[in-house]
Tab-separated table of C-alpha atoms in Angstrom:
chain	number	residue	atom	x	y	z
A	1	MET	CA	-14.069	8.171	31.839
A	2	ILE	CA	-14.311	6.810	27.802
A	3	SER	CA	-17.605	7.626	26.263
A	4	ALA	CA	-19.063	4.621	24.218
A	5	ARG	CA	-17.787	6.398	21.177
A	6	THR	CA	-14.466	5.846	21.034
A	7	GLY	CA	-14.844	1.643	21.066
A	8	LEU	CA	-12.798	0.734	22.652
A	9	ARG	CA	-12.183	-3.200	23.181
A	10	LEU	CA	-13.080	-1.872	27.488
A	11	THR	CA	-11.533	-5.251	28.755
A	12	SER	CA	-8.673	-5.229	26.791
A	13	LEU	CA	-7.394	-1.209	27.996
A	14	VAL	CA	-8.547	-0.500	30.937
A	15	SER	CA	-6.433	-3.689	32.217
A	16	LEU	CA	-2.960	-1.450	30.154
A	17	LEU	CA	-4.567	1.869	31.754
A	18	ALA	CA	-4.515	0.323	35.273
A	19	ALA	CA	-1.092	-1.637	34.625
A	20	VAL	CA	-0.160	2.094	33.566
A	21	ALA	CA	-1.671	3.615	36.735
A	22	GLY	CA	-0.443	1.270	39.543
A	23	ALA	CA	3.179	0.786	37.933
A	24	GLY	CA	6.383	1.914	39.777
A	25	ALA	CA	8.586	4.762	38.045
A	26	ALA	CA	10.232	1.540	38.598
A	27	ASP	CA	8.142	-0.115	35.941
A	28	LEU	CA	7.678	2.141	33.040
A	29	ALA	CA	9.281	1.731	30.192
A	30	PRO	CA	10.742	4.361	27.775
A	31	GLY	CA	7.383	4.831	24.679
A	32	LEU	CA	3.846	4.105	24.444
A	33	VAL	CA	2.132	0.180	23.440
A	34	GLY	CA	1.038	1.150	19.987
A	35	GLU	CA	-1.590	-1.385	19.025
A	36	TYR	CA	-2.053	-1.182	14.649
A	37	PHE	CA	-6.161	-2.704	13.754
A	38	ALA	CA	-5.701	-3.470	9.658
A	39	MET	CA	-9.558	-2.594	8.766
A	40	ASP	CA	-10.188	-4.450	6.136
A	41	GLY	CA	-14.398	-2.629	5.073
A	42	GLY	CA	-12.746	0.599	5.556
A	43	VAL	CA	-12.978	3.129	8.179
A	44	ALA	CA	-13.457	7.070	8.370
A	45	ASP	CA	-13.874	7.878	11.882
A	46	PHE	CA	-12.385	6.251	14.756
A	47	PRO	CA	-13.554	2.664	14.883
A	48	ALA	CA	-16.048	0.553	17.321
A	49	LEU	CA	-14.087	-2.665	17.607
A	50	ALA	CA	-15.505	-6.063	17.829
A	51	ALA	CA	-14.796	-7.919	21.181
A	52	ASP	CA	-12.436	-10.618	19.141
A	53	LYS	CA	-10.941	-8.084	17.515
A	54	LYS	CA	-6.542	-8.529	17.635
A	55	PRO	CA	-4.476	-6.157	16.124
A	56	THR	CA	-3.098	-6.995	13.234
A	57	LEU	CA	0.721	-5.890	14.999
A	58	VAL	CA	2.065	-4.595	18.170
A	59	ARG	CA	4.950	-2.496	19.271
A	60	ILE	CA	5.941	-0.184	20.890
A	61	ASP	CA	7.218	3.492	19.696
A	62	LYS	CA	9.628	5.421	20.863
A	63	ASP	CA	7.617	8.424	20.033
A	64	ILE	CA	4.474	9.508	17.857
A	65	ASN	CA	6.553	11.501	15.383
A	66	PHE	CA	5.504	9.549	12.179
A	67	ALA	CA	5.543	11.916	8.925
A	68	SER	CA	3.048	11.840	6.372
A	69	THR	CA	3.376	9.196	3.813
A	70	ASP	CA	1.630	7.995	0.255
A	71	GLY	CA	3.062	4.421	0.906
A	72	GLU	CA	3.493	2.326	4.104
A	73	PHE	CA	3.078	3.672	7.655
A	74	HIS	CA	6.418	2.675	9.273
A	75	LYS	CA	6.719	0.198	8.715
A	76	THR	CA	4.318	-1.029	10.110
A	77	ARG	CA	3.316	-2.920	6.063
A	78	LEU	CA	-0.770	-1.079	5.772
A	79	SER	CA	-0.822	1.718	4.095
A	80	THR	CA	-4.581	2.618	3.881
A	81	ASP	CA	-8.216	2.033	6.163
A	82	PHE	CA	-6.197	1.164	9.471
A	83	TYR	CA	-6.653	2.630	13.373
A	84	ALA	CA	-4.274	2.614	15.847
A	85	ARG	CA	-3.909	3.736	19.669
A	86	TRP	CA	-1.201	4.313	21.364
A	87	THR	CA	-1.702	3.948	25.654
A	88	GLY	CA	1.120	4.510	28.699
A	89	VAL	CA	1.682	7.564	30.566
A	90	LEU	CA	2.016	11.133	29.803
A	91	HIS	CA	5.582	12.212	32.052
A	92	ILE	CA	5.223	15.789	33.696
A	93	GLU	CA	8.783	17.168	36.025
A	94	LYS	CA	7.276	19.827	36.890
A	95	ALA	CA	3.764	21.172	36.407
A	96	GLY	CA	1.821	23.433	34.935
A	97	THR	CA	-0.139	24.473	32.094
A	98	TYR	CA	0.613	21.736	28.511
A	99	THR	CA	-0.675	22.625	25.724
A	100	LEU	CA	-1.474	19.665	23.170
A	101	ALA	CA	-0.852	18.544	20.048
A	102	THR	CA	-1.706	16.558	16.821
A	103	GLU	CA	-0.924	17.132	13.250
A	104	SER	CA	-2.459	14.291	11.244
A	105	ASP	CA	-4.109	12.505	7.731
A	106	ASP	CA	-6.086	12.098	8.683
A	107	GLY	CA	-8.695	11.261	12.389
A	108	SER	CA	-6.639	11.923	15.586
A	109	ARG	CA	-6.846	12.202	19.012
A	110	VAL	CA	-5.598	13.143	22.657
A	111	SER	CA	-7.238	12.366	26.328
A	112	VAL	CA	-5.309	12.406	29.033
A	113	ASP	CA	-6.441	10.767	33.081
A	114	GLY	CA	-9.114	9.936	30.784
A	115	LYS	CA	-10.423	13.475	29.982
A	116	GLN	CA	-10.242	14.530	26.125
A	117	VAL	CA	-7.572	17.526	25.131
A	118	VAL	CA	-7.305	17.022	21.431
A	119	ASP	CA	-10.230	16.837	18.962
A	120	ASN	CA	-8.716	16.450	15.524
A	121	GLY	CA	-11.065	13.974	13.732
A	122	GLY	CA	-12.553	13.727	10.509
A	123	PRO	CA	-10.709	12.561	7.051
A	124	HIS	CA	-8.684	15.543	6.484
A	125	ALA	CA	-5.579	16.176	4.901
A	126	MET	CA	-2.668	17.062	7.577
A	127	ILE	CA	-3.261	19.149	9.314
A	128	ARG	CA	-2.968	20.631	13.073
A	129	LYS	CA	-4.815	20.448	16.403
A	130	GLU	CA	-4.496	21.997	19.679
A	131	GLY	CA	-5.844	21.477	23.229
A	132	GLN	CA	-4.788	22.953	26.697
A	133	VAL	CA	-5.102	20.628	30.263
A	134	GLU	CA	-3.699	21.052	33.770
A	135	LEU	CA	-0.601	19.092	35.265
A	136	GLY	CA	0.538	18.127	37.969
A	137	ALA	CA	4.394	16.277	38.690
A	138	GLY	CA	4.870	13.234	37.784
A	139	ASP	CA	2.341	10.243	35.513
A	140	HIS	CA	-0.116	10.748	33.280
A	141	PRO	CA	-2.238	8.275	31.905
A	142	ILE	CA	-2.779	9.170	28.165
A	143	LEU	CA	-4.536	7.708	25.535
A	144	VAL	CA	-3.646	8.160	21.117
A	145	GLU	CA	-5.780	7.417	18.846
A	146	TYR	CA	-5.431	7.699	15.200
A	147	TYR	CA	-7.525	6.476	11.700
A	148	GLN	CA	-6.434	6.576	8.332
A	149	GLY	CA	-8.471	5.598	5.039
A	150	THR	CA	-6.349	6.245	1.668
A	151	GLY	CA	-3.865	8.644	0.438
A	152	GLY	CA	-1.531	9.846	2.631
A	153	ALA	CA	-1.032	9.287	5.757
A	154	GLY	CA	1.397	10.785	9.127
A	155	CYS	CA	0.700	11.080	13.083
A	156	ARG	CA	2.684	13.761	14.935
A	157	LEU	CA	2.236	14.212	19.155
A	158	LEU	CA	3.503	17.357	19.720
A	159	TRP	CA	3.202	19.841	23.311
A	160	LYS	CA	4.193	23.702	24.927
A	161	ALA	CA	6.064	23.121	27.890
A	162	PRO	CA	4.809	26.389	30.441
A	163	GLY	CA	6.524	29.072	29.325
A	164	GLY	CA	7.697	27.392	26.073
A	165	GLY	CA	7.871	28.655	23.016
A	166	ASP	CA	6.432	26.322	19.007
A	167	ASP	CA	6.409	22.663	19.776
A	168	ILE	CA	7.875	20.611	19.491
A	169	PRO	CA	7.710	16.311	19.084
A	170	VAL	CA	7.297	14.870	23.028
A	171	PRO	CA	10.135	14.005	23.468
A	172	GLY	CA	10.792	9.690	24.243
A	173	GLY	CA	11.421	10.017	27.903
A	174	ALA	CA	7.841	12.106	29.065
A	175	LEU	CA	6.150	8.980	26.748
A	176	LYS	CA	6.133	5.989	29.166
A	177	HIS	CA	4.458	2.272	29.336
A	178	ALA	CA	4.186	-0.429	32.234
A	179	ASN	CA	7.558	-2.417	30.926
A	180	GLY	CA	5.985	-6.110	29.942
A	181	ALA	CA	2.511	-4.404	28.445
A	182	GLU	CA	2.793	-5.582	24.916
A	183	ALA	CA	3.199	-8.685	25.133
A	184	GLN	CA	0.165	-9.285	27.131
A	185	ILE	CA	-1.881	-8.638	24.470
A	186	ALA	CA	-2.083	-11.558	21.556
A	187	TRP	CA	-2.475	-10.876	18.013
A	188	ASP	CA	-1.052	-12.780	14.431
A	189	GLN	CA	2.181	-12.443	14.174
A	190	ALA	CA	3.559	-15.019	11.998
A	191	ALA	CA	0.182	-13.360	9.450
A	192	TRP	CA	1.591	-10.313	9.324
A	193	LYS	CA	5.198	-11.306	8.671
A	194	LYS	CA	3.068	-13.223	5.955
A	195	ARG	CA	2.265	-8.616	4.345
A	196	LYS	CA	3.702	-7.266	2.217
A	197	GLY	CA	4.932	-3.923	2.725
A	198	SER	CA	8.237	-5.672	4.157
A	199	GLY	CA	11.166	-3.019	2.091
A	200	GLY	CA	8.997	0.137	2.309
A	201	SER	CA	6.399	-1.172	-1.091
A	202	ALA	CA	2.684	-0.872	-0.117
A	203	SER	CA	0.046	-2.885	1.715
A	204	GLY	CA	-3.121	-3.654	2.279
A	205	TRP	CA	-6.424	-4.841	1.305
A	206	PHE	CA	-5.401	-4.550	-2.616
A	207	TYR	CA	-2.506	-6.733	-2.161
A	208	GLU	CA	-5.259	-9.361	0.576
A	209	MET	CA	-7.792	-9.833	-2.777
A	210	GLN	CA	-7.870	-11.326	-5.423
A	211	TYR	CA	-7.127	-11.070	-9.245
A	212	GLY	CA	-6.554	-13.816	-11.010
A	213	PRO	CA	-4.572	-14.324	-13.201
A	214	PHE	CA	-3.828	-10.484	-14.744
A	215	ILE	CA	-4.929	-7.664	-14.383
A	216	ALA	CA	-5.896	-4.745	-16.726
A	217	ASP	CA	-4.828	-1.179	-15.838
A	218	THR	CA	-1.344	1.378	-16.903
A	219	ILE	CA	1.957	-1.138	-16.389
A	220	GLU	CA	5.449	1.033	-15.936
A	221	ALA	CA	8.296	-1.482	-16.727
A	222	PRO	CA	11.789	-0.426	-16.273
A	223	GLY	CA	13.260	2.455	-17.665
A	224	LYS	CA	9.347	4.312	-17.799
A	225	ASN	CA	8.438	2.204	-20.925
A	226	ILE	CA	4.690	3.026	-19.695
A	227	ALA	CA	2.038	0.725	-21.408
A	228	ILE	CA	-1.554	2.983	-20.642
A	229	LYS	CA	-3.897	0.626	-21.789
A	230	GLY	CA	-2.050	-2.630	-20.567
A	231	THR	CA	-3.117	-6.401	-18.702
A	232	ALA	CA	0.080	-7.716	-16.476
A	233	VAL	CA	-0.117	-11.775	-17.343
A	234	LYS	CA	1.037	-13.654	-14.726
A	235	LEU	CA	2.744	-17.205	-16.918
A	236	THR	CA	3.145	-20.011	-13.566
A	237	ALA	CA	4.940	-23.219	-14.532
A	238	ALA	CA	2.908	-26.583	-14.053
A	239	ALA	CA	5.968	-28.133	-13.701
A	240	THR	CA	6.777	-26.981	-10.836
A	241	GLY	CA	3.677	-28.071	-9.091
A	242	ASP	CA	2.311	-24.814	-8.059
A	243	GLU	CA	-0.500	-23.102	-10.736
A	244	ALA	CA	-0.731	-20.765	-8.096
A	245	ALA	CA	3.121	-20.001	-8.519
A	246	VAL	CA	3.809	-16.965	-9.823
A	247	VAL	CA	7.937	-17.877	-11.728
A	248	GLY	CA	6.417	-14.918	-14.656
A	249	ALA	CA	4.498	-12.214	-16.459
A	250	VAL	CA	4.434	-10.350	-19.517
A	251	ALA	CA	2.363	-6.197	-19.542
A	252	PHE	CA	0.100	-6.805	-22.964
A	253	ASP	CA	-0.235	-3.141	-25.035
A	254	SER	CA	-3.342	-2.980	-26.104
A	255	ASP	CA	-3.057	-0.023	-27.315
A	256	LEU	CA	-0.094	-1.088	-29.748
A	257	LEU	CA	-0.615	-4.477	-29.897
A	258	ARG	CA	3.199	-5.390	-28.253
A	259	VAL	CA	4.073	-6.533	-25.640
A	260	SER	CA	6.031	-3.765	-23.617
A	261	ALA	CA	7.626	-6.459	-21.086
A	262	GLY	CA	8.727	-9.956	-19.694
A	263	TRP	CA	10.317	-10.970	-16.156
A	264	THR	CA	10.576	-13.166	-13.456
A	265	GLY	CA	10.490	-13.614	-10.403
A	266	GLY	CA	8.094	-11.635	-8.965
A	267	TYR	CA	4.658	-10.090	-11.130
A	268	LEU	CA	3.409	-6.667	-9.348
A	269	GLU	CA	3.879	-3.763	-7.454
A	270	LEU	CA	0.400	-2.565	-6.556
A	271	LYS	CA	1.036	1.515	-6.961
A	272	GLY	CA	-1.075	3.901	-8.357
A	273	VAL	CA	-4.209	6.199	-7.663
A	274	ALA	CA	-7.281	3.444	-7.619
A	275	TYR	CA	-4.346	1.171	-4.970
A	276	ASP	CA	-2.586	3.105	-2.561
A	277	GLY	CA	-3.726	6.842	-3.408
A	278	ALA	CA	-0.605	7.821	-4.027
A	279	HIS	CA	-0.310	10.178	-7.127
A	280	GLY	CA	2.266	10.957	-8.950
A	281	VAL	CA	2.299	7.278	-9.962
A	282	PRO	CA	0.739	5.979	-13.118
A	283	GLY	CA	-0.023	2.481	-11.822
A	284	PRO	CA	2.091	-1.284	-11.158
A	285	LEU	CA	5.036	-1.384	-11.175
A	286	VAL	CA	6.986	-4.544	-12.551
A	287	SER	CA	8.398	-6.404	-9.600
A	288	GLY	CA	10.192	-8.155	-10.106
A	289	THR	CA	13.712	-9.072	-13.012
A	290	GLN	CA	12.818	-7.511	-16.418
A	291	MET	CA	14.475	-10.469	-19.526
A	292	PHE	CA	13.197	-8.251	-22.664
A	293	GLY	CA	11.591	-5.002	-23.269
A	294	THR	CA	9.825	-4.224	-26.505
A	295	PRO	CA	10.664	0.112	-27.599
A	296	VAL	CA	7.293	2.252	-26.805
A	297	GLY	CA	5.277	2.277	-30.930
A	298	PRO	CA	4.197	-0.285	-32.235
A	299	GLY	CA	4.459	-3.891	-32.254
A	300	TRP	CA	3.310	-4.752	-35.933
A	301	ALA	CA	4.510	-2.451	-38.849
A	302	LYS	CA	2.138	-0.716	-41.056
A	303	GLY	CA	3.798	-2.414	-44.772
A	304	ASP	CA	8.043	-1.818	-43.158
A	305	SER	CA	7.543	0.833	-40.663
A	306	PHE	CA	6.971	0.690	-37.652
A	307	ALA	CA	6.480	4.691	-37.421
A	308	ASP	CA	4.026	5.436	-34.413
A	309	PRO	CA	1.452	6.775	-37.191
A	310	ARG	CA	-0.413	8.347	-33.585
A	311	SER	CA	-1.191	12.953	-33.220
A	312	GLU	CA	-0.071	12.065	-29.297
A	313	PRO	CA	1.760	9.846	-27.713
A	314	PHE	CA	-1.668	7.995	-26.125
A	315	GLY	CA	-5.165	5.879	-27.762
A	316	PRO	CA	-4.788	3.296	-30.279
A	317	LEU	CA	-3.273	2.467	-33.809
A	318	PRO	CA	-5.064	3.524	-36.587
A	319	ALA	CA	-7.869	0.053	-36.582
A	320	ASP	CA	-7.258	0.033	-40.590
A	321	TRP	CA	-3.372	-1.149	-38.735
A	322	ALA	CA	-4.251	-2.320	-36.042
A	323	HIS	CA	-7.213	-3.219	-34.185
A	324	PHE	CA	-7.390	-4.624	-30.297
A	325	LYS	CA	-10.351	-6.766	-29.868
A	326	GLY	CA	-10.315	-8.909	-26.334
A	327	LEU	CA	-9.094	-11.767	-24.239
A	328	TYR	CA	-9.543	-14.542	-23.429
A	329	GLN	CA	-9.028	-16.384	-20.501
A	330	TYR	CA	-9.415	-20.407	-19.956
A	331	GLY	CA	-7.773	-21.536	-16.764
A	332	ASP	CA	-4.777	-19.681	-15.056
A	333	GLN	CA	-3.972	-19.264	-19.496
A	334	VAL	CA	-4.892	-15.386	-21.235
A	335	VAL	CA	-4.793	-14.675	-24.648
A	336	PHE	CA	-5.383	-12.181	-26.262
A	337	SER	CA	-7.294	-11.643	-29.777
A	338	TYR	CA	-6.761	-8.609	-32.480
A	339	SER	CA	-6.364	-7.906	-35.536
A	340	VAL	CA	-3.474	-6.896	-38.160
A	341	GLY	CA	-4.262	-5.710	-41.376
A	342	GLY	CA	-6.956	-8.092	-42.292
A	343	GLY	CA	-5.907	-10.749	-40.747
A	344	ALA	CA	-6.016	-12.082	-37.291
A	345	VAL	CA	-4.359	-12.497	-34.796
A	346	LEU	CA	-4.976	-15.294	-31.411
A	347	GLU	CA	-1.914	-14.902	-29.459
A	348	LEU	CA	-1.156	-16.825	-26.469
A	349	PRO	CA	2.339	-15.783	-23.957
A	350	ALA	CA	4.243	-18.274	-21.649
A	351	PHE	CA	5.994	-19.804	-19.629
A	352	GLU	CA	8.007	-22.557	-20.644
A	353	GLY	CA	9.955	-23.810	-16.972
A	354	ALA	CA	13.041	-25.936	-18.586
A	355	GLY	CA	14.467	-23.204	-20.289
A	356	LYS	CA	13.152	-20.265	-17.776
A	357	ALA	CA	12.083	-18.838	-20.943
A	358	ILE	CA	8.753	-16.954	-22.005
A	359	SER	CA	7.598	-17.691	-24.876
A	360	ARG	CA	5.304	-16.350	-27.027
A	361	THR	CA	2.422	-18.681	-28.861
A	362	PHE	CA	0.356	-17.559	-32.143
A	363	ASN	CA	-2.558	-18.430	-34.135
A	364	LEU	CA	-2.300	-16.101	-37.364
A	365	SER	CA	-4.913	-15.907	-39.801
A	366	GLY	CA	-6.899	-14.941	-42.630
A	367	PHE	CA	-2.383	-12.443	-43.657
A	368	ALA	CA	-2.406	-12.215	-47.168
A	369	ALA	CA	0.526	-10.858	-47.421
A	370	ALA	CA	3.996	-10.813	-44.751
A	371	ALA	CA	3.592	-8.606	-41.861
A	372	THR	CA	6.202	-7.910	-39.289
A	373	MET	CA	7.112	-7.984	-35.292
A	374	VAL	CA	8.095	-6.698	-32.436
A	375	VAL	CA	9.147	-9.600	-31.027
A	376	ALA	CA	11.458	-8.096	-27.977
A	377	GLU	CA	14.511	-5.811	-27.251
A	378	LEU	CA	17.189	-7.532	-25.532
A	379	PRO	CA	20.269	-4.902	-23.796
A	380	GLU	CA	22.948	-4.916	-25.599
A	381	GLY	CA	25.514	-7.763	-26.164
A	382	LYS	CA	22.183	-10.239	-25.606
């Protein structure tokens, strides 16, 4: 009996379980059928899926032994706000009382022969809960459900056989599915391949979101070159014929009035608490090939000095030295406005397609004397 609270697409799930129940030993293959659903509106409990909701990914998982991770969930291209379910059979060699358990972050639960055995629900860190079930020798339909909200993600299915000691992950040899069952489930493989996340980087709603030509956040470039109050600006080249194509980018540090980095071949890897819940990461990371950077310090000198006058390595420069006023957006272009001493500065970063170069164009007014700035710090030999 499947409860209404389960909220599953009953037609597809019942047919899967019926196929498993009717399959002979020769018709079973190793592993469980895993269905992964992106829940773009967020998820805080086992969801009620719409009848036409298609999985984001369908695959065979040999076991459910997924350690906790702060990034992409084990090659699924999902990291936050998703729901997974695994169906198949639990193969029992020796009859007796079995202890089943899940260890998960966030919620999970297990049903065997249509009866719930483990309830590890609720949003929480990686915790373990168990239940006991009497099982005869043979194959028993099993359903394992798991959902992930934000932060770390992990799910493990464990058991203790009759007379056993500590629990261990349920081995792949005890988990089976009806041969070819995964091929009966419709999902959009082309859309999944377009999702970001391959190579271990995170994915989710924050990658799908349309941010426009800039993101304001703490931006980290190679070498721990961090702009605490940074603005990453996409640079496009009209010559490509595709105004949406990001061919370069810069990070502007509004505390120090410097361009902390310029790079090509990508934009940002969206890391940090605000995006994927990962702690210990300042924020978005430069994603591409860095062309230049600048040292962490004032981008404009006061007199002849670039010495950092701040007592702590954060916060803005004194207003009589330099002061950030804001930015203007013109189409896909961004213009920064700030003052240096008594002078006013408008700065436009751009990508020069023909020369594959990043440019900085200035409009200066009100300067009573010459001013010195840091344009770029290049590697030795360049």
